[in-house]
mmCIF file of C-alpha atoms in Angstrom:
data_model
loop_
_atom_site.group_PDB
_atom_site.id
_atom_site.type_symbol
_atom_site.label_atom_id
_atom_site.label_comp_id
_atom_site.label_asym_id
_atom_site.label_seq_id
_atom_site.Cartn_x
_atom_site.Cartn_y
_atom_site.Cartn_z
ATOM 1 C CA MET A 1 -0.308 -0.281 0.044
ATOM 2 C CA GLN A 2 2.639 2.322 0.830
ATOM 3 C CA VAL A 3 4.508 1.777 -2.405
ATOM 4 C CA ALA A 4 0.866 2.149 -4.490
ATOM 5 C CA TRP A 5 1.742 5.940 -5.353
ATOM 6 C CA ILE A 6 5.109 4.800 -6.864
ATOM 7 C CA TRP A 7 3.339 2.328 -9.223
ATOM 8 C CA GLY A 8 0.638 4.872 -9.998
ATOM 9 C CA LEU A 9 3.460 7.735 -10.690
ATOM 10 C CA ALA A 10 5.522 4.794 -12.925
ATOM 11 C CA GLY A 11 2.115 3.516 -14.767
ATOM 12 C CA GLY A 12 1.114 6.945 -15.292
ATOM 13 C CA LEU A 13 4.362 7.942 -17.048
ATOM 14 C CA LEU A 14 3.975 4.910 -19.351
ATOM 15 C CA ILE A 15 0.285 6.230 -20.128
ATOM 16 C CA GLY A 16 1.279 9.841 -20.816
ATOM 17 C CA LEU A 17 4.525 8.114 -23.045
ATOM 18 C CA GLY A 18 1.430 6.221 -25.135
ATOM 19 C CA ALA A 19 -0.133 9.503 -25.617
ATOM 20 C CA ALA A 20 2.911 11.170 -26.544
ATOM 21 C CA VAL A 21 3.778 8.321 -29.181
ATOM 22 C CA TYR A 22 0.215 8.480 -30.528
ATOM 23 C CA LEU A 23 0.162 12.770 -30.622
ATOM 24 C CA LEU A 24 3.601 13.115 -32.275
ATOM 25 C CA GLY A 25 3.983 9.603 -34.518
ATOM 26 C CA ASN A 26 0.077 9.919 -35.931
ATOM 27 C CA GLY A 27 -1.129 13.373 -34.829
ATOM 28 C CA ARG A 28 -3.996 12.071 -33.041
ATOM 29 C CA ILE A 29 -5.667 12.130 -29.509
ATOM 30 C CA MET A 30 -4.928 9.069 -27.607
ATOM 31 C CA GLY A 31 -8.328 8.859 -26.119
ATOM 32 C CA ALA A 32 -9.808 5.113 -25.506
ATOM 33 C CA SER A 33 -13.657 5.750 -25.807
ATOM 34 C CA GLY A 34 -12.983 8.078 -29.310
ATOM 35 C CA ILE A 35 -10.590 5.156 -30.437
ATOM 36 C CA LEU A 36 -13.185 2.379 -29.826
ATOM 37 C CA GLY A 37 -16.256 4.333 -30.660
ATOM 38 C CA GLY A 38 -14.572 4.899 -34.403
ATOM 39 C CA LEU A 39 -14.619 1.719 -34.505
ATOM 40 C CA VAL A 40 -18.517 1.513 -33.707
ATOM 41 C CA ASP A 41 -19.723 4.625 -35.834
ATOM 42 C CA SER A 42 -17.047 5.230 -38.561
ATOM 43 C CA THR A 43 -15.298 3.685 -40.946
ATOM 44 C CA ASP A 44 -12.134 5.796 -40.581
ATOM 45 C CA ARG A 45 -8.436 4.476 -39.599
ATOM 46 C CA THR A 46 -9.758 1.302 -38.802
ATOM 47 C CA ALA A 47 -6.542 -0.553 -39.060
ATOM 48 C CA GLU A 48 -5.220 2.026 -36.641
ATOM 49 C CA ARG A 49 -7.750 2.122 -34.107
ATOM 50 C CA LEU A 50 -7.528 -2.311 -34.082
ATOM 51 C CA ALA A 51 -4.079 -1.872 -33.846
ATOM 52 C CA PHE A 52 -4.332 0.325 -30.890
ATOM 53 C CA VAL A 53 -6.859 -2.075 -29.053
ATOM 54 C CA ALA A 54 -4.847 -4.914 -29.772
ATOM 55 C CA GLY A 55 -1.837 -3.474 -28.116
ATOM 56 C CA LEU A 56 -4.063 -2.323 -25.232
ATOM 57 C CA ILE A 57 -5.645 -5.921 -24.835
ATOM 58 C CA GLY A 58 -2.688 -7.933 -25.611
ATOM 59 C CA MET A 59 0.281 -5.859 -23.559
ATOM 60 C CA PRO A 60 -1.649 -6.022 -20.076
ATOM 61 C CA LEU A 61 -2.436 -9.885 -20.545
ATOM 62 C CA VAL A 62 1.130 -10.682 -21.254
ATOM 63 C CA LEU A 63 2.344 -8.591 -18.065
ATOM 64 C CA TRP A 64 -0.479 -9.986 -16.112
ATOM 65 C CA LEU A 65 0.461 -13.695 -17.022
ATOM 66 C CA PHE A 66 3.806 -12.903 -15.432
ATOM 67 C CA MET A 67 2.793 -10.947 -12.383
ATOM 68 C CA SER A 68 2.499 -12.792 -8.854
ATOM 69 C CA PRO A 69 -0.017 -12.209 -7.461
ATOM 70 C CA ALA A 70 -1.883 -11.745 -10.655
ATOM 71 C CA PRO A 71 -3.807 -8.405 -10.207
ATOM 72 C CA GLN A 72 -7.575 -8.578 -10.005
ATOM 73 C CA THR A 73 -9.803 -6.300 -11.087
ATOM 74 C CA HIS A 74 -12.176 -6.450 -8.112
ATOM 75 C CA LEU A 75 -15.532 -5.243 -10.337
ATOM 76 C CA THR A 76 -18.668 -5.904 -8.397
ATOM 77 C CA GLY A 77 -20.230 -9.255 -9.054
ATOM 78 C CA ASN A 78 -23.889 -7.536 -9.250
ATOM 79 C CA LEU A 79 -24.284 -8.050 -13.174
ATOM 80 C CA PRO A 80 -27.284 -5.325 -13.539
ATOM 81 C CA VAL A 81 -25.089 -2.660 -11.761
ATOM 82 C CA VAL A 82 -22.218 -3.586 -14.566
ATOM 83 C CA ILE A 83 -24.568 -3.451 -17.525
ATOM 84 C CA ILE A 84 -26.113 0.274 -16.504
ATOM 85 C CA ALA A 85 -22.709 1.337 -15.852
ATOM 86 C CA GLY A 86 -21.335 0.180 -18.905
ATOM 87 C CA VAL A 87 -24.135 1.763 -20.762
ATOM 88 C CA LEU A 88 -23.766 5.136 -18.836
ATOM 89 C CA VAL A 89 -19.939 4.910 -19.843
ATOM 90 C CA GLY A 90 -20.501 4.116 -23.521
ATOM 91 C CA VAL A 91 -23.302 6.723 -23.835
ATOM 92 C CA GLY A 92 -21.895 9.223 -21.505
ATOM 93 C CA THR A 93 -18.319 8.964 -23.083
ATOM 94 C CA ARG A 94 -19.316 9.596 -26.672
ATOM 95 C CA ILE A 95 -21.765 12.335 -25.729
ATOM 96 C CA ALA A 96 -18.918 14.311 -24.182
ATOM 97 C CA ASN A 97 -16.425 13.119 -26.838
ATOM 98 C CA GLY A 98 -13.790 12.372 -24.466
ATOM 99 C CA CYS A 99 -13.110 10.215 -21.044
ATOM 100 C CA THR A 100 -10.257 9.833 -18.743
ATOM 101 C CA SER A 101 -7.535 9.685 -21.362
ATOM 102 C CA GLY A 102 -8.885 12.087 -24.000
ATOM 103 C CA HIS A 103 -10.591 14.842 -22.138
ATOM 104 C CA GLY A 104 -7.998 14.021 -18.735
ATOM 105 C CA VAL A 105 -4.460 12.992 -19.719
ATOM 106 C CA CYS A 106 -4.473 15.070 -23.146
ATOM 107 C CA GLY A 107 -7.016 17.615 -22.757
ATOM 108 C CA ILE A 108 -5.581 19.102 -19.070
ATOM 109 C CA SER A 109 -1.800 18.795 -20.693
ATOM 110 C CA ARG A 110 -2.971 20.965 -23.623
ATOM 111 C CA PHE A 111 -4.639 23.394 -21.046
ATOM 112 C CA SER A 112 -7.741 22.455 -22.660
ATOM 113 C CA LEU A 113 -10.900 24.088 -21.105
ATOM 114 C CA ARG A 114 -13.132 21.283 -22.274
ATOM 115 C CA GLY A 115 -10.537 18.885 -21.029
ATOM 116 C CA ILE A 116 -10.629 20.668 -17.708
ATOM 117 C CA VAL A 117 -14.373 20.992 -17.152
ATOM 118 C CA ALA A 118 -14.739 17.577 -18.315
ATOM 119 C CA THR A 119 -12.887 15.935 -15.728
ATOM 120 C CA LEU A 120 -13.954 17.774 -12.815
ATOM 121 C CA ILE A 121 -17.428 17.388 -13.816
ATOM 122 C CA TYR A 122 -17.104 13.365 -14.344
ATOM 123 C CA ILE A 123 -14.789 13.026 -11.048
ATOM 124 C CA GLY A 124 -17.362 14.994 -9.178
ATOM 125 C CA SER A 125 -20.549 13.270 -10.893
ATOM 126 C CA GLY A 126 -18.460 9.791 -9.922
ATOM 127 C CA ALA A 127 -18.215 11.037 -6.199
ATOM 128 C CA VAL A 128 -21.692 12.071 -5.675
ATOM 129 C CA THR A 129 -22.771 8.569 -7.548
ATOM 130 C CA LEU A 130 -20.469 6.405 -5.105
ATOM 131 C CA TYR A 131 -21.593 8.597 -1.817
ATOM 132 C CA LEU A 132 -24.968 8.217 -2.509
ATOM 133 C CA LEU A 133 -24.951 4.386 -3.249
ATOM 134 C CA ARG A 134 -22.415 3.699 -1.106
ATOM 135 C CA HIS A 135 -22.936 5.460 2.221
ATOM 136 C CA MET A 136 -26.674 6.594 1.781
ATOM 137 C CA LEU A 137 -27.951 3.333 0.399
ATOM 138 C CA GLY A 138 -25.220 0.833 0.892
ATOM 139 C CA TRP A 139 -26.015 -0.809 -2.905
ATOM 140 C CA VAL A 140 -22.127 -0.704 -3.878
ATOM 141 C CA MET B 1 3.761 2.790 -40.083
ATOM 142 C CA ARG B 2 0.404 4.469 -38.625
ATOM 143 C CA VAL B 3 -0.316 1.028 -37.827
ATOM 144 C CA LEU B 4 2.771 0.141 -36.156
ATOM 145 C CA ILE B 5 2.745 3.503 -33.982
ATOM 146 C CA SER B 6 -0.781 2.567 -32.972
ATOM 147 C CA LEU B 7 0.136 -0.854 -31.544
ATOM 148 C CA LEU B 8 2.960 0.712 -29.697
ATOM 149 C CA ALA B 9 0.647 3.558 -28.371
ATOM 150 C CA GLY B 10 -1.803 1.077 -27.213
ATOM 151 C CA SER B 11 0.740 -1.324 -25.445
ATOM 152 C CA LEU B 12 2.416 1.568 -23.465
ATOM 153 C CA PHE B 13 -1.078 2.674 -22.563
ATOM 154 C CA GLY B 14 -2.454 -0.930 -21.276
ATOM 155 C CA ALA B 15 1.218 -1.669 -19.404
ATOM 156 C CA GLY B 16 0.689 1.652 -17.613
ATOM 157 C CA LEU B 17 -3.157 1.291 -16.946
ATOM 158 C CA LEU B 18 -2.085 -2.638 -15.268
ATOM 159 C CA ILE B 19 1.108 -1.051 -13.499
ATOM 160 C CA SER B 20 -0.454 1.766 -12.047
ATOM 161 C CA GLY B 21 -3.411 -0.259 -10.624
ATOM 162 C CA MET B 22 -5.885 1.404 -12.637
ATOM 163 C CA THR B 23 -7.385 -2.107 -13.944
ATOM 164 C CA ASP B 24 -8.212 -2.407 -10.209
ATOM 165 C CA THR B 25 -11.904 -0.889 -9.394
ATOM 166 C CA THR B 26 -11.357 -0.652 -5.751
ATOM 167 C CA LYS B 27 -8.246 1.837 -6.501
ATOM 168 C CA VAL B 28 -10.573 3.969 -8.727
ATOM 169 C CA GLN B 29 -13.600 3.831 -6.346
ATOM 170 C CA GLY B 30 -11.138 4.504 -3.990
ATOM 171 C CA TRP B 31 -10.356 7.774 -5.351
ATOM 172 C CA LEU B 32 -13.736 8.495 -5.893
ATOM 173 C CA ASP B 33 -14.906 7.686 -2.230
ATOM 174 C CA VAL B 34 -13.973 10.862 -0.796
ATOM 175 C CA PHE B 35 -16.170 10.737 2.113
ATOM 176 C CA GLY B 36 -14.671 7.085 2.744
ATOM 177 C CA ASN B 37 -11.384 5.055 2.691
ATOM 178 C CA TRP B 38 -10.020 7.545 0.228
ATOM 179 C CA ASP B 39 -7.205 6.608 -2.340
ATOM 180 C CA PRO B 40 -5.274 9.407 -3.956
ATOM 181 C CA THR B 41 -3.190 6.852 -6.423
ATOM 182 C CA LEU B 42 -5.222 7.961 -8.993
ATOM 183 C CA ALA B 43 -4.254 11.565 -8.763
ATOM 184 C CA PHE B 44 -0.395 10.395 -9.155
ATOM 185 C CA VAL B 45 -1.141 8.299 -12.129
ATOM 186 C CA MET B 46 -3.053 11.244 -13.705
ATOM 187 C CA GLY B 47 0.085 13.647 -12.730
ATOM 188 C CA GLY B 48 2.464 10.866 -14.127
ATOM 189 C CA ALA B 49 0.852 10.524 -17.273
ATOM 190 C CA ILE B 50 0.475 14.557 -17.915
ATOM 191 C CA LEU B 51 4.120 15.315 -17.445
ATOM 192 C CA PRO B 52 5.035 13.269 -20.813
ATOM 193 C CA MET B 53 2.182 15.215 -22.600
ATOM 194 C CA LEU B 54 3.413 18.574 -21.434
ATOM 195 C CA ILE B 55 6.376 17.897 -23.607
ATOM 196 C CA ALA B 56 4.694 16.472 -26.463
ATOM 197 C CA TRP B 57 2.330 19.294 -26.675
ATOM 198 C CA LYS B 58 5.259 21.713 -26.745
ATOM 199 C CA ILE B 59 6.744 19.879 -29.505
ATOM 200 C CA ALA B 60 3.357 19.342 -31.351
ATOM 201 C CA ALA B 61 3.470 23.234 -31.119
ATOM 202 C CA ARG B 62 6.239 23.278 -34.021
ATOM 203 C CA GLY B 63 6.014 21.208 -36.642
ATOM 204 C CA GLN B 64 4.053 18.396 -37.740
ATOM 205 C CA PRO B 65 3.416 14.789 -36.901
ATOM 206 C CA LEU B 66 5.567 12.061 -37.800
ATOM 207 C CA THR B 67 3.485 10.665 -40.269
ATOM 208 C CA GLY B 68 2.991 13.796 -42.051
ATOM 209 C CA GLY B 69 -0.693 15.554 -41.720
ATOM 210 C CA LYS B 70 -1.661 18.130 -39.007
ATOM 211 C CA TYR B 71 -2.329 18.186 -35.470
ATOM 212 C CA PRO B 72 -5.612 18.228 -34.044
ATOM 213 C CA GLN B 73 -7.225 21.334 -33.499
ATOM 214 C CA ALA B 74 -8.902 22.560 -30.292
ATOM 215 C CA SER B 75 -12.714 22.067 -30.692
ATOM 216 C CA ARG B 76 -15.207 25.029 -30.550
ATOM 217 C CA PRO B 77 -17.176 25.831 -28.876
ATOM 218 C CA GLU B 78 -15.521 24.839 -25.853
ATOM 219 C CA LEU B 79 -18.415 23.940 -23.754
ATOM 220 C CA ASP B 80 -21.461 22.860 -24.527
ATOM 221 C CA ARG B 81 -24.812 20.948 -23.529
ATOM 222 C CA ARG B 82 -23.196 17.427 -24.799
ATOM 223 C CA LEU B 83 -19.715 17.814 -22.968
ATOM 224 C CA VAL B 84 -21.646 18.424 -19.648
ATOM 225 C CA VAL B 85 -24.625 15.771 -19.631
ATOM 226 C CA GLY B 86 -22.177 13.438 -21.432
ATOM 227 C CA SER B 87 -19.359 13.898 -18.500
ATOM 228 C CA VAL B 88 -22.269 13.396 -15.967
ATOM 229 C CA MET B 89 -23.575 10.404 -17.181
ATOM 230 C CA PHE B 90 -19.621 8.747 -18.074
ATOM 231 C CA GLY B 91 -18.846 10.166 -14.201
ATOM 232 C CA MET B 92 -21.996 7.980 -13.165
ATOM 233 C CA GLY B 93 -21.187 4.977 -14.534
ATOM 234 C CA TRP B 94 -17.437 5.333 -13.767
ATOM 235 C CA GLY B 95 -18.381 5.847 -9.932
ATOM 236 C CA LEU B 96 -20.428 2.898 -10.024
ATOM 237 C CA SER B 97 -18.206 0.297 -11.574
ATOM 238 C CA GLY B 98 -14.944 1.725 -11.149
ATOM 239 C CA LEU B 99 -13.993 1.460 -15.036
ATOM 240 C CA CYS B 100 -13.543 3.983 -17.368
ATOM 241 C CA PRO B 101 -12.989 3.023 -21.171
ATOM 242 C CA GLY B 102 -9.403 2.774 -21.001
ATOM 243 C CA PRO B 103 -9.120 -0.081 -18.092
ATOM 244 C CA ALA B 104 -12.474 -1.567 -19.587
ATOM 245 C CA ILE B 105 -10.711 -2.817 -22.609
ATOM 246 C CA ALA B 106 -7.191 -3.339 -21.101
ATOM 247 C CA SER B 107 -8.405 -5.814 -18.655
ATOM 248 C CA VAL B 108 -10.933 -7.908 -20.343
ATOM 249 C CA THR B 109 -8.939 -10.631 -20.443
ATOM 250 C CA TYR B 110 -8.487 -11.104 -16.968
ATOM 251 C CA GLY B 111 -11.775 -9.044 -15.289
ATOM 252 C CA GLY B 112 -13.646 -12.406 -15.548
ATOM 253 C CA ILE B 113 -17.214 -12.460 -17.009
ATOM 254 C CA GLY B 114 -18.097 -9.107 -15.437
ATOM 255 C CA GLY B 115 -15.405 -7.217 -17.558
ATOM 256 C CA VAL B 116 -16.823 -9.026 -20.397
ATOM 257 C CA VAL B 117 -20.353 -7.964 -19.839
ATOM 258 C CA PHE B 118 -18.946 -4.233 -18.791
ATOM 259 C CA LEU B 119 -17.281 -4.187 -22.321
ATOM 260 C CA ILE B 120 -20.090 -5.509 -24.303
ATOM 261 C CA ALA B 121 -22.549 -2.810 -22.203
ATOM 262 C CA MET B 122 -20.538 0.240 -23.071
ATOM 263 C CA ILE B 123 -20.027 -0.697 -26.651
ATOM 264 C CA ALA B 124 -23.612 -0.581 -26.950
ATOM 265 C CA GLY B 125 -24.034 2.446 -25.315
ATOM 266 C CA MET B 126 -21.688 3.680 -27.764
ATOM 267 C CA PHE B 127 -23.733 2.299 -30.356
ATOM 268 C CA ALA B 128 -26.965 4.424 -28.804
ATOM 269 C CA ALA B 129 -24.894 7.839 -28.257
ATOM 270 C CA PRO B 130 -25.646 9.080 -31.214
ATOM 271 C CA VAL B 131 -29.801 8.886 -30.694
ATOM 272 C CA VAL B 132 -29.320 9.971 -27.333
ATOM 273 C CA GLY B 133 -27.088 12.869 -28.463
ATOM 274 C CA ALA B 134 -29.607 14.091 -30.901
ATOM 275 C CA GLN B 135 -32.290 13.664 -28.470
ATOM 276 C CA LEU B 136 -30.240 16.163 -26.137
ATOM 277 C CA ASP B 137 -29.522 18.625 -28.967
ATOM 278 C CA ARG B 138 -33.378 18.703 -29.508
ATOM 279 C CA ALA B 139 -34.099 19.421 -26.441
ATOM 280 C CA ALA B 140 -31.372 22.362 -26.193
ATOM 281 C CA ASN B 141 -33.003 23.792 -29.442
ATOM 282 C CA PRO B 142 -36.890 22.893 -29.544
ATOM 283 C CA ALA B 143 -37.912 23.613 -33.055
#
């Protein structure tokens, strides 16, 4: 637990490095929802998007296989909650045109007002949702 | 070349998400749980990720991408109803589950059945988003 922040910082640097490679190499914003969403509703740059998703799935799997103890996601087993949350994340990130990577990492580092405002709103919304459901209702 | 760059960027992103602990929903919900057992890890991850990008945007300010073309322009108008409503919805789902799109994709092979169900629901939401967005625009500008 004491070293969690060091791993957080190291992992964060890798995430930022990935975003920098994507920006300086391809001239694109590295946003997970945008790249996946583009596969859903456009035929633009499909090969690039698929390659990105392949790396995003493949690399953690390879590392996960060699890590001991193997990291767990600890996702709730309540499937209706999982489905509702998944739909909200899918709809919300596409309407807002960005998520934690696009608006958060790439937007804030550009001092983009949109990125900063979106990040404040989804963190606030997430905190309020968790407070209501966990501490008021005891559901999650 | 663009495909290889995409593969490399996705791999770095995925490695970072796993190593930082961001595919562990208890860490993410711990960050959002301001009134509970608050976990500051996410702030370090976000800070660490922003550092290389601060430099990248500086480099981007002069010149063009390696594979040609142009860097993306900031969108206008900056703030609108879609940004606000979408981010509120995203935050609700994020708080409920502790998953956002990057970690949901990154952990799909080791997140069990729940992780697969989340990813499918998220993609279904992405299919529905244009309809919801159009409703939102209609509510903003009644005919």
